[in-house]
mmCIF file of N, CA, C and O in Angstrom:
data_model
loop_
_atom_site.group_PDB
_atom_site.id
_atom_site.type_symbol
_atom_site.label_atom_id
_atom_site.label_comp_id
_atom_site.label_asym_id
_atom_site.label_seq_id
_atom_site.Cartn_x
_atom_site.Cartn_y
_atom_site.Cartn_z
ATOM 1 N N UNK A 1 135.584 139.508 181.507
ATOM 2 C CA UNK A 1 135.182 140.187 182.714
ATOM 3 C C UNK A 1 134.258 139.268 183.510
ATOM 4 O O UNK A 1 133.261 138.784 182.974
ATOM 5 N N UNK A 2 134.523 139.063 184.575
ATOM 6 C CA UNK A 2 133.819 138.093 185.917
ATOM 7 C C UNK A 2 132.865 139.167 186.329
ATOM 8 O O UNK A 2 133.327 140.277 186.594
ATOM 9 N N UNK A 3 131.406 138.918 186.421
ATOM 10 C CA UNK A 3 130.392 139.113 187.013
ATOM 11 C C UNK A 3 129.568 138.348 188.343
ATOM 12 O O UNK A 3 128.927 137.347 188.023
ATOM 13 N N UNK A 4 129.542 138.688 189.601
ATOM 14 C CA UNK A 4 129.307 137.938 190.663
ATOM 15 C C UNK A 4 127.501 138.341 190.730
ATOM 16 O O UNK A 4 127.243 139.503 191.044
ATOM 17 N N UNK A 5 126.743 137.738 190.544
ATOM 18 C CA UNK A 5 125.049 137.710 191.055
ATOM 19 C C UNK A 5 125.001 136.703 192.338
ATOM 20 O O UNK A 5 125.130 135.479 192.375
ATOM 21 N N UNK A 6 124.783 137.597 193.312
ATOM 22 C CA UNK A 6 123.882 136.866 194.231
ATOM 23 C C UNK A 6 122.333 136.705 194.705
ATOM 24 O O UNK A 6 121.726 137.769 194.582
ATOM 25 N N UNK A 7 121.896 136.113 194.988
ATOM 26 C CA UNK A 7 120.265 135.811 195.062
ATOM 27 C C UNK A 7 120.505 135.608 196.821
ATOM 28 O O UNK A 7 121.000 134.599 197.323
ATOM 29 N N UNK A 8 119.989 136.911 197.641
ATOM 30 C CA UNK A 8 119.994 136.666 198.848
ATOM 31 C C UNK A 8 118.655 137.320 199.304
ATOM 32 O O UNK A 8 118.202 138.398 198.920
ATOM 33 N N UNK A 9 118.172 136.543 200.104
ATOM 34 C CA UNK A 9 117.156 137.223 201.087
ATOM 35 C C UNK A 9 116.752 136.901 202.857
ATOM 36 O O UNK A 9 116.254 135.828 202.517
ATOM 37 N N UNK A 10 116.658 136.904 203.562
ATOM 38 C CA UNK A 10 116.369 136.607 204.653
ATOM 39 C C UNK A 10 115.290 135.799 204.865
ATOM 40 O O UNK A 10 114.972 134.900 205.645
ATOM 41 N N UNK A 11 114.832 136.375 203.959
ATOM 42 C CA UNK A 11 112.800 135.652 204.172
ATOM 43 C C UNK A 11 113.031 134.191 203.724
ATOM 44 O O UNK A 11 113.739 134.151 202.717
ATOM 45 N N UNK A 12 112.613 132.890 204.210
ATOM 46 C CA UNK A 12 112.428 131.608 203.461
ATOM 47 C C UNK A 12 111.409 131.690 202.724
ATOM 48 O O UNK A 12 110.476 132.421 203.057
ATOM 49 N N UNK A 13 111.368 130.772 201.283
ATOM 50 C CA UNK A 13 110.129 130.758 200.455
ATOM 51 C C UNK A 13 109.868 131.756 199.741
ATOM 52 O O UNK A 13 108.729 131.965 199.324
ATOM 53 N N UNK A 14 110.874 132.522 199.490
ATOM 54 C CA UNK A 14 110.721 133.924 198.229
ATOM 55 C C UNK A 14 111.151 133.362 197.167
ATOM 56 O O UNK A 14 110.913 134.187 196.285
ATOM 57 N N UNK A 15 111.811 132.154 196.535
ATOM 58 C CA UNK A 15 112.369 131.939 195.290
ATOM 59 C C UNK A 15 113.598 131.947 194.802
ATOM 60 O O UNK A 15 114.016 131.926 193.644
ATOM 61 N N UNK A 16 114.385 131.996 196.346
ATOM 62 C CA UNK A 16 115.969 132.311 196.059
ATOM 63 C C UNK A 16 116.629 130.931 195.084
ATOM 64 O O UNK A 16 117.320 131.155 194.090
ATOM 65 N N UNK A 17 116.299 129.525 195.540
ATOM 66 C CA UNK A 17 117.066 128.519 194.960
ATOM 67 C C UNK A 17 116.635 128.561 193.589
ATOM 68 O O UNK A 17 117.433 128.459 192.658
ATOM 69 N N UNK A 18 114.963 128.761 193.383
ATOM 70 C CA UNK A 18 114.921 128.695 192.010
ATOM 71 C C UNK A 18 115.394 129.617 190.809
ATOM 72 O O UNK A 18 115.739 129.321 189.665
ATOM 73 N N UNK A 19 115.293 130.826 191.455
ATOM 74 C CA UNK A 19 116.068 132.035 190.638
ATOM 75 C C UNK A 19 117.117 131.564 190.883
ATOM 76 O O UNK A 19 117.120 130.982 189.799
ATOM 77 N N UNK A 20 118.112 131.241 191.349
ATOM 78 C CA UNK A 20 119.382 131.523 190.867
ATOM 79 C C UNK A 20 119.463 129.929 190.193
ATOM 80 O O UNK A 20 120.201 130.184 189.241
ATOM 81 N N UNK A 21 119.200 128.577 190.091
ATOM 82 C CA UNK A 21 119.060 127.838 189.216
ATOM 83 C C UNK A 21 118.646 128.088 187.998
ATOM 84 O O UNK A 21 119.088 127.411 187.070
ATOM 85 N N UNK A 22 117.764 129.057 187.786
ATOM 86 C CA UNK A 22 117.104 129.526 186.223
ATOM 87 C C UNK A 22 117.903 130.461 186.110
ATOM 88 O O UNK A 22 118.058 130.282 184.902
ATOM 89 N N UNK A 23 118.440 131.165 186.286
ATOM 90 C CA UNK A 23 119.448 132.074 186.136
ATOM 91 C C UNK A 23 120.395 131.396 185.629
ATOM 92 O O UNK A 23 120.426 131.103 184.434
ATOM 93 N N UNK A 24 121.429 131.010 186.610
ATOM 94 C CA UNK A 24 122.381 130.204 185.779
ATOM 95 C C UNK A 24 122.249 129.413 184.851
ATOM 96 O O UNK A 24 123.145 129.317 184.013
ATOM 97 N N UNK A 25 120.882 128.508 184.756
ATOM 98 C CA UNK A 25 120.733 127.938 183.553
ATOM 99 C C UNK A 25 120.800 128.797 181.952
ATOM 100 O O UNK A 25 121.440 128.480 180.949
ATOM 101 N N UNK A 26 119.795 130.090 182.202
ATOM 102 C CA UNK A 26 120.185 130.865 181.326
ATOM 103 C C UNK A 26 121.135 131.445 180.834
ATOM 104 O O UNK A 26 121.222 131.756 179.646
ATOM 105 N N UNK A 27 121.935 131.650 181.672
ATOM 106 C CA UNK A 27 123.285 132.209 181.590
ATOM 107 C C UNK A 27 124.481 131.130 180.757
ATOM 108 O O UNK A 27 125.389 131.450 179.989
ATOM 109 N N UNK A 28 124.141 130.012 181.165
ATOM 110 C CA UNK A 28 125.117 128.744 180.587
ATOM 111 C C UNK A 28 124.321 128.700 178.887
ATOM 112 O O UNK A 28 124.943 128.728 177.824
ATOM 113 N N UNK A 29 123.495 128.660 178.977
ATOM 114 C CA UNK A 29 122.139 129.280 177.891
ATOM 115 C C UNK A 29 123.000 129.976 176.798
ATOM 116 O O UNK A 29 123.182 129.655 175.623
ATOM 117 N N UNK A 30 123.404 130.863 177.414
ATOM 118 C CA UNK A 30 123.933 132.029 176.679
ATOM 119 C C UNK A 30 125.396 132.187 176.318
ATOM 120 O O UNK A 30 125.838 133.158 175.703
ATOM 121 N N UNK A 31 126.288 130.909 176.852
ATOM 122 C CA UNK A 31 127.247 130.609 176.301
ATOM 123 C C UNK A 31 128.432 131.377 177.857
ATOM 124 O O UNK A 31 129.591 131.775 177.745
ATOM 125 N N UNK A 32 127.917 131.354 178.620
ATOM 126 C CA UNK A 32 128.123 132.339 179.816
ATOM 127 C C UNK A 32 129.167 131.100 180.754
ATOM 128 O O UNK A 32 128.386 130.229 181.137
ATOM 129 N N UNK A 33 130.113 130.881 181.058
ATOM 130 C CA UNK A 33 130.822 129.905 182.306
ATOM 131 C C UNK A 33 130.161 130.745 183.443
ATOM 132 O O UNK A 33 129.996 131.955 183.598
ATOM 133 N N UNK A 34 129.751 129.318 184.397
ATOM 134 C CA UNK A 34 128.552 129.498 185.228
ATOM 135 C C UNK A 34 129.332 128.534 186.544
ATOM 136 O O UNK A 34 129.954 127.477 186.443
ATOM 137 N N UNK A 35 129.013 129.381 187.801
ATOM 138 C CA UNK A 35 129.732 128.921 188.830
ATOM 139 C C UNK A 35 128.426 128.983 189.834
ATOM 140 O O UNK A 35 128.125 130.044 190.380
ATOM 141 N N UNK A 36 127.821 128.015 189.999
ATOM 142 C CA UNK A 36 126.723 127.914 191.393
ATOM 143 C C UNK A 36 127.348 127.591 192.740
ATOM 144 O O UNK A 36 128.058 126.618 192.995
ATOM 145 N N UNK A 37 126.953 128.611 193.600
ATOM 146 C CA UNK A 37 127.165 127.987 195.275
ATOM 147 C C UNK A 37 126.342 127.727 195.814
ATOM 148 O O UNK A 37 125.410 128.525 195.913
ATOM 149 N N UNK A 38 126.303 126.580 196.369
ATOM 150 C CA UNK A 38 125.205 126.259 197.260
ATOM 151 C C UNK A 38 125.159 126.698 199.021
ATOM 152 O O UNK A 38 125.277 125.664 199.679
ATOM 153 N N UNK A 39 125.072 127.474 199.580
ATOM 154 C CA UNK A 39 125.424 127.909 200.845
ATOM 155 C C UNK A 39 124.180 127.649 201.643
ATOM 156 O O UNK A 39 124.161 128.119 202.780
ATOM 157 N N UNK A 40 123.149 126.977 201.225
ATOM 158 C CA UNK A 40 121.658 126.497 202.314
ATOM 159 C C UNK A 40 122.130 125.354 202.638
ATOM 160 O O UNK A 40 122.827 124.644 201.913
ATOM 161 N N UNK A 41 121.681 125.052 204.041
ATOM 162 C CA UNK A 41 122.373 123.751 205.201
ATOM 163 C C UNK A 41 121.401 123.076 204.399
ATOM 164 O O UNK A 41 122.213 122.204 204.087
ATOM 165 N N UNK A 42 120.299 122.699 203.755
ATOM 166 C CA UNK A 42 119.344 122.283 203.133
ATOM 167 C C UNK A 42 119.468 121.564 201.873
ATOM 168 O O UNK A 42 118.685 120.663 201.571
ATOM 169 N N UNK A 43 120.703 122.042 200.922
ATOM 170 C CA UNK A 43 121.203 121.633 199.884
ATOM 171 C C UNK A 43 120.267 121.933 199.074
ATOM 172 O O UNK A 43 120.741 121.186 198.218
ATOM 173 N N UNK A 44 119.378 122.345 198.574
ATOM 174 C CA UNK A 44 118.505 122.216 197.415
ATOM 175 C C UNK A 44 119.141 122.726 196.179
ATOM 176 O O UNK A 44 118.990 122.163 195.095
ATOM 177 N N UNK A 45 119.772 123.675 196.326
ATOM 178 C CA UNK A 45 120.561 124.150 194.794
ATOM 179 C C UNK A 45 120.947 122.821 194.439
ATOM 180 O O UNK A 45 120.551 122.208 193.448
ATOM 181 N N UNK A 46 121.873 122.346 195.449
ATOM 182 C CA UNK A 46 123.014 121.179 194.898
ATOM 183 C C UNK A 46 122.312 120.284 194.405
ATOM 184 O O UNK A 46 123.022 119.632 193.640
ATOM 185 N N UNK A 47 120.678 119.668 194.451
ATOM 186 C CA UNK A 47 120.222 118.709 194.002
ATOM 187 C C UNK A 47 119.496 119.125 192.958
ATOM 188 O O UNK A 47 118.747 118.248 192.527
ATOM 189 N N UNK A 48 119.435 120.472 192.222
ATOM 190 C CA UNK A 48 118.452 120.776 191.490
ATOM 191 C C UNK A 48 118.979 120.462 190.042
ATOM 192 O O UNK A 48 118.149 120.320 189.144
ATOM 193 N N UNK A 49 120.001 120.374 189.840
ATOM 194 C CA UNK A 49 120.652 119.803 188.363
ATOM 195 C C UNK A 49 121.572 118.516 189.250
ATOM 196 O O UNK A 49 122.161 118.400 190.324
ATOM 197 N N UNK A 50 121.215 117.571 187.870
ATOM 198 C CA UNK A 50 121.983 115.960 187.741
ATOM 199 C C UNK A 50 123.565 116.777 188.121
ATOM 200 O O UNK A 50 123.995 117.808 187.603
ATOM 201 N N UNK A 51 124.237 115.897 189.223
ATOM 202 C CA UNK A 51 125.772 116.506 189.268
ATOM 203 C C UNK A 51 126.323 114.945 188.322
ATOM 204 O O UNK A 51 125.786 113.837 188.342
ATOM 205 N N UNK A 52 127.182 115.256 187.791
ATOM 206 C CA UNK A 52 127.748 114.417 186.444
ATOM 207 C C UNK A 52 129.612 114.393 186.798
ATOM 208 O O UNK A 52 130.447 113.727 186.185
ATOM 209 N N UNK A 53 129.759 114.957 187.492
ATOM 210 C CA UNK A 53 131.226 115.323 188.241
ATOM 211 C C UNK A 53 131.456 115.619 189.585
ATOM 212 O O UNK A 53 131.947 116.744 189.667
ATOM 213 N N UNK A 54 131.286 115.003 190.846
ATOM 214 C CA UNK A 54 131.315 115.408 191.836
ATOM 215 C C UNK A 54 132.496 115.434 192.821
ATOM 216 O O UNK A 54 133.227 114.537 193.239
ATOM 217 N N UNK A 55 132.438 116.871 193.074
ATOM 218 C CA UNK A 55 133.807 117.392 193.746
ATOM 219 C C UNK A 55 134.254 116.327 195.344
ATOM 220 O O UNK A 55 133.386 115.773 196.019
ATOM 221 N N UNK A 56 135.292 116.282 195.556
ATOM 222 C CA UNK A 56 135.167 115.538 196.879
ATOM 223 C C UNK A 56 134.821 116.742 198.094
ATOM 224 O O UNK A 56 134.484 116.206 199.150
ATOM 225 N N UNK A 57 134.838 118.027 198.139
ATOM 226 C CA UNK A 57 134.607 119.112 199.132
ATOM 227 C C UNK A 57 133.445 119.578 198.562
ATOM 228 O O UNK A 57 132.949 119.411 197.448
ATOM 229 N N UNK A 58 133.038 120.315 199.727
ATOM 230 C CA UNK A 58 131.917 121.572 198.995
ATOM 231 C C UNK A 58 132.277 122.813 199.807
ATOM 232 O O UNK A 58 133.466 123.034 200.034
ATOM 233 N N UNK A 59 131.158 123.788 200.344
ATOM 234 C CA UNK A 59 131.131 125.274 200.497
ATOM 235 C C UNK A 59 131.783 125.241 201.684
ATOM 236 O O UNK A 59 132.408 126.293 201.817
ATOM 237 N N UNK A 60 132.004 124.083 203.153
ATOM 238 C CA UNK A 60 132.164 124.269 204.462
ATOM 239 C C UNK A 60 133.556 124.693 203.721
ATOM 240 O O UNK A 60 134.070 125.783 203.471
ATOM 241 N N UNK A 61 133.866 123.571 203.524
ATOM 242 C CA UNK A 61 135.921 123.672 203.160
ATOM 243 C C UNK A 61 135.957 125.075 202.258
ATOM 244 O O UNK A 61 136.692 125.939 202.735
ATOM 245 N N UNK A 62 135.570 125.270 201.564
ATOM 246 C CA UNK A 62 135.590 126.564 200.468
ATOM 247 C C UNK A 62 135.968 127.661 201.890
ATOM 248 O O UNK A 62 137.117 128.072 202.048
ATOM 249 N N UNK A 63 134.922 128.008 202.775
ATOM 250 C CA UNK A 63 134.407 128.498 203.772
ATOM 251 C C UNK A 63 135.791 129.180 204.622
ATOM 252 O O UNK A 63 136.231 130.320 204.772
ATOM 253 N N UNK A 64 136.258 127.564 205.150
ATOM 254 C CA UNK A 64 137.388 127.416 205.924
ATOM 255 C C UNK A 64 138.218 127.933 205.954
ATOM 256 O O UNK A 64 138.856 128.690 206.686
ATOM 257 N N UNK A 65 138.249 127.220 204.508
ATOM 258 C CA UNK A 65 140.122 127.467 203.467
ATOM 259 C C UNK A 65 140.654 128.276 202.743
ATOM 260 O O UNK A 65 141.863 128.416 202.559
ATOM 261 N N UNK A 66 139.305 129.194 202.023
ATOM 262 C CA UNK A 66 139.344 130.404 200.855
ATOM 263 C C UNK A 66 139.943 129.791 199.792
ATOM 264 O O UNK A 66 140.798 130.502 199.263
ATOM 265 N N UNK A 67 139.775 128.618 199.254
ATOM 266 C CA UNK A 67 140.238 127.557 198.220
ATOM 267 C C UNK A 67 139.091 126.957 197.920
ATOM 268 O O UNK A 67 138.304 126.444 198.715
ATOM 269 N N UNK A 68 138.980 127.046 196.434
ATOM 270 C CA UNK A 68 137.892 126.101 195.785
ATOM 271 C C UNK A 68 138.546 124.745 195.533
ATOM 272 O O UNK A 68 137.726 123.834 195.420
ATOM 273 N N UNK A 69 139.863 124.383 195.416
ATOM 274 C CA UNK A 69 140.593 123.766 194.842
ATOM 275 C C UNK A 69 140.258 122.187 195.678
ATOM 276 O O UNK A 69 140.554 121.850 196.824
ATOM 277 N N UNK A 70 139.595 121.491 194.688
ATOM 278 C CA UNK A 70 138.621 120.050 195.016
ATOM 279 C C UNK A 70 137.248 120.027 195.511
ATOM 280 O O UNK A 70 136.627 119.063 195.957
ATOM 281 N N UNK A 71 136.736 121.666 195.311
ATOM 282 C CA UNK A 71 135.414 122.166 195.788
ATOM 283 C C UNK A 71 134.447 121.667 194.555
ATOM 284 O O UNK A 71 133.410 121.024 194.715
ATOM 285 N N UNK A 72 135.060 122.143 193.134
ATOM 286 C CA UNK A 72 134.025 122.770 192.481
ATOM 287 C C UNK A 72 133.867 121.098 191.421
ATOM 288 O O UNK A 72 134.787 120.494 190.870
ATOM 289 N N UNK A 73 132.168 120.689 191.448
ATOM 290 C CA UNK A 73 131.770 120.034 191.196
ATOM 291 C C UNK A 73 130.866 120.442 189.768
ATOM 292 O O UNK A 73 130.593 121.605 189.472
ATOM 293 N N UNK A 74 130.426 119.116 188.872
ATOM 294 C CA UNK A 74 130.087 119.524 187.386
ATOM 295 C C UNK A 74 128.614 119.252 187.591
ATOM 296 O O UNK A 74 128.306 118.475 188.494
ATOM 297 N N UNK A 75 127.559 119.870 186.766
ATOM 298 C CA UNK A 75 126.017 119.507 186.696
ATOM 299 C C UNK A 75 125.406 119.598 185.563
ATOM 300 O O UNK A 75 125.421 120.642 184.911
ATOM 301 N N UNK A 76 124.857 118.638 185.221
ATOM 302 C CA UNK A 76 124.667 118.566 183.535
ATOM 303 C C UNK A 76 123.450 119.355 183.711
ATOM 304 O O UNK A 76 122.733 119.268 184.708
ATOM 305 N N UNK A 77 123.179 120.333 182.454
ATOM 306 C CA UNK A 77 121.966 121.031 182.996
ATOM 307 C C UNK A 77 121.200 120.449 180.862
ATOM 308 O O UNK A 77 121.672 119.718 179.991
ATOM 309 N N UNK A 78 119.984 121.255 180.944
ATOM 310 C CA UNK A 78 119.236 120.959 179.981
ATOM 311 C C UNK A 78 119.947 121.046 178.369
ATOM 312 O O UNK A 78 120.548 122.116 178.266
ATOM 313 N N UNK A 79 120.044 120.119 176.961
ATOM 314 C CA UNK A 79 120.253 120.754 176.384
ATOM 315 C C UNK A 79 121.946 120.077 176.220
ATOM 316 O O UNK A 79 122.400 120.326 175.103
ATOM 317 N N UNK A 80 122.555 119.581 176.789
ATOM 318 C CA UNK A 80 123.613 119.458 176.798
ATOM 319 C C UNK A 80 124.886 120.448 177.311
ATOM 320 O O UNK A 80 126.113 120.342 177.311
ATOM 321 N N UNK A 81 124.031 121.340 177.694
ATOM 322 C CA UNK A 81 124.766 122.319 179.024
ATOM 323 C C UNK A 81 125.552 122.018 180.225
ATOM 324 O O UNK A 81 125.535 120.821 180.513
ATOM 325 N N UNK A 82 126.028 122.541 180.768
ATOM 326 C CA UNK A 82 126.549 122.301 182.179
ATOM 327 C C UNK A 82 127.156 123.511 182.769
ATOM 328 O O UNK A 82 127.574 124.523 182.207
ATOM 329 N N UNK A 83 127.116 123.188 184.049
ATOM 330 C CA UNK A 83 127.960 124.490 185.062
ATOM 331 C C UNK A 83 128.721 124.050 186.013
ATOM 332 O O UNK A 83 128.985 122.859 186.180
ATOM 333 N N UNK A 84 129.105 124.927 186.665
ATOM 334 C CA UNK A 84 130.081 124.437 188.219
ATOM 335 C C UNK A 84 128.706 124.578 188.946
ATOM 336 O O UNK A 84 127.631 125.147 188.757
ATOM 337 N N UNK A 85 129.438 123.564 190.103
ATOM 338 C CA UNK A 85 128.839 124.207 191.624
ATOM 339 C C UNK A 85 129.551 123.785 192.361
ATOM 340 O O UNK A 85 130.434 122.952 192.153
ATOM 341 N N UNK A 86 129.173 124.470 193.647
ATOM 342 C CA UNK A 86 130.176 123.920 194.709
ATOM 343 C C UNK A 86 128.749 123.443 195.646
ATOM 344 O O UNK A 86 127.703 124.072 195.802
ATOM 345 N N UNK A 87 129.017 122.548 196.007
ATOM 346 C CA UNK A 87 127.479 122.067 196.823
ATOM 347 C C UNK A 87 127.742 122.044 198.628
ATOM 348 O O UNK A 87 128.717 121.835 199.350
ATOM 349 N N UNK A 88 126.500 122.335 198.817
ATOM 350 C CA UNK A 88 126.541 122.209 200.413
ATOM 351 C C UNK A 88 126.447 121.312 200.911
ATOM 352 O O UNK A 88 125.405 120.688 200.711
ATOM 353 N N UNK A 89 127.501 120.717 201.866
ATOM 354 C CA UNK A 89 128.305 120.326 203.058
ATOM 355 C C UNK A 89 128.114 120.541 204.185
ATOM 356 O O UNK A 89 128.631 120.024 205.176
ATOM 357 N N UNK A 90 126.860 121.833 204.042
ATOM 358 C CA UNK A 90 127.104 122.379 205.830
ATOM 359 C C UNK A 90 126.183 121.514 206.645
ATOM 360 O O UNK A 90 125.714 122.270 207.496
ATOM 361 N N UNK A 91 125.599 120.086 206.844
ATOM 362 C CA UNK A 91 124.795 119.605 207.501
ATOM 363 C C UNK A 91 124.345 120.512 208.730
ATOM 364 O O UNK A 91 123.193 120.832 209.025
ATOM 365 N N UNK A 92 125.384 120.807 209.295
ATOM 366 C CA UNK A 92 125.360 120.857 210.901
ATOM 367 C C UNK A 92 124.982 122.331 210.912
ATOM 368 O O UNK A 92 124.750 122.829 212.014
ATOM 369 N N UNK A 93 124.877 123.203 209.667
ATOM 370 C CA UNK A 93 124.504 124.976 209.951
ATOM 371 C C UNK A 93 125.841 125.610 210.310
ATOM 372 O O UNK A 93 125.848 126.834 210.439
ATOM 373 N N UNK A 94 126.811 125.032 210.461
ATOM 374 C CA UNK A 94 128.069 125.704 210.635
ATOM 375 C C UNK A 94 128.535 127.440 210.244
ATOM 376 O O UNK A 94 129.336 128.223 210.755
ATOM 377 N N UNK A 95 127.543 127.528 209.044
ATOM 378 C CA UNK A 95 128.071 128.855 208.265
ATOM 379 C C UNK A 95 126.805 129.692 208.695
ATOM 380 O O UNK A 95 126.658 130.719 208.033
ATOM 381 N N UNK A 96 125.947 129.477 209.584
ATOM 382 C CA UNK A 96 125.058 130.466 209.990
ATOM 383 C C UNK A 96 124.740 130.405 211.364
ATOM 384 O O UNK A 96 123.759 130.856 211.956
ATOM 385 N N UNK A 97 125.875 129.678 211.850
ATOM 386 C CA UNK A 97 125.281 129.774 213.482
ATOM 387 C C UNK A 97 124.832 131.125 214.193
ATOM 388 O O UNK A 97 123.691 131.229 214.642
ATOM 389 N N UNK A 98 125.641 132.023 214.270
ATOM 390 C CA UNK A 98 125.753 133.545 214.465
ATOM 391 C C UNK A 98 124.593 134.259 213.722
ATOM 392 O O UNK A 98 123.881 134.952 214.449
ATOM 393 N N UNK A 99 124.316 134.220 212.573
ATOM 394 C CA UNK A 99 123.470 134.829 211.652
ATOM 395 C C UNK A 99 123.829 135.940 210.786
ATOM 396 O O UNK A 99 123.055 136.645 210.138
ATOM 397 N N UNK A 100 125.353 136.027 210.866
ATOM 398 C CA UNK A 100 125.914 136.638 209.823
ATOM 399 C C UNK A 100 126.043 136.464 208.334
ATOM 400 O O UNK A 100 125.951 135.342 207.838
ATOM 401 N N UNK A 101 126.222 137.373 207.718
ATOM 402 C CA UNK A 101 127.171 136.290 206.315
ATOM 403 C C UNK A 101 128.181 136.573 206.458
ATOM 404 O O UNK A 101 128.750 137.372 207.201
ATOM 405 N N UNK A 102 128.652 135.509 205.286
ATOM 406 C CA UNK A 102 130.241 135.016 205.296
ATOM 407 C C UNK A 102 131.168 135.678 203.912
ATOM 408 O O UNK A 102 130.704 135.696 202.772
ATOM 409 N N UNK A 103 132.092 136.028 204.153
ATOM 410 C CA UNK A 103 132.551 136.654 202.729
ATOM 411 C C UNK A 103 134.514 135.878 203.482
ATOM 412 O O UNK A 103 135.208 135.886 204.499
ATOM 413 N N UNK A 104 134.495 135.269 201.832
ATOM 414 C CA UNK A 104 135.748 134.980 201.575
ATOM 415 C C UNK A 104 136.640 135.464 200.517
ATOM 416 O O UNK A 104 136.051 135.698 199.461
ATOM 417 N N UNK A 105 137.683 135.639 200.517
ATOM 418 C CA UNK A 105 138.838 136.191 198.892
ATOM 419 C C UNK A 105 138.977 134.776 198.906
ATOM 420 O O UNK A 105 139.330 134.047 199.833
ATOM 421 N N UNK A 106 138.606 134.458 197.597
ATOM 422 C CA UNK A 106 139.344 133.051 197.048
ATOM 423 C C UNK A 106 140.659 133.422 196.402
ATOM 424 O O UNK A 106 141.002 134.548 196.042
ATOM 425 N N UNK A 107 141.287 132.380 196.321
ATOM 426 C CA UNK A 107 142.684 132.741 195.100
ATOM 427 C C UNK A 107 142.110 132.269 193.651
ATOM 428 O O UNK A 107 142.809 132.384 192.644
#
């Protein structure tokens, strides 16, 4: 069974990148397959674990296309762990110009 957690807030500086980095770390922790998105124009998720596999796309194309397929990148985490992520791409703010969010069906 697939479980989706998101860590969202409006406010900057509440703890969103680090909770959901310690989160997933725990979760991979726990023997859990662990899928991080990075969706801040800022990237900080994407730099917060060593990436050890890096995808040639990240979240814009994910975004676009509703395809992870060459998105999802590897990150060695503590311990000999690791997870996915898909890292941010969006330099330019592309996915928040408006100030909406974005919801995609992947396949």
């Amino acid at each position: 069974m697939a479980v989706t957690v998101a860590v969202v807030s409006t406010k900057g500086g509440v703890t969103k990148t680090t909770t959901a980095a310690n989160l997933g770390g725990v979760l991979a922790d726990l023997g859990a397959r662990v899928l991080l998105v990075d969706l801040d124009p800022q990237s900080t998720l994407s730099s917060y674990y060593e990436i050890s596999s890096r995808a040639d796309l990240g979240v814009l194309n994910v975004v676009q296309t509703g395809r992870i397929d060459g998105a999802v990148s590897t990150v060695s985490m503590a311990e000999g762990l690791s997870a996915d992520l898909i890292v941010s791409d969006d330099v330019e703010n592309k996915l928040h110009d408006d100030g909406t969010a974005v919801t995609v069906k992947l396949e």
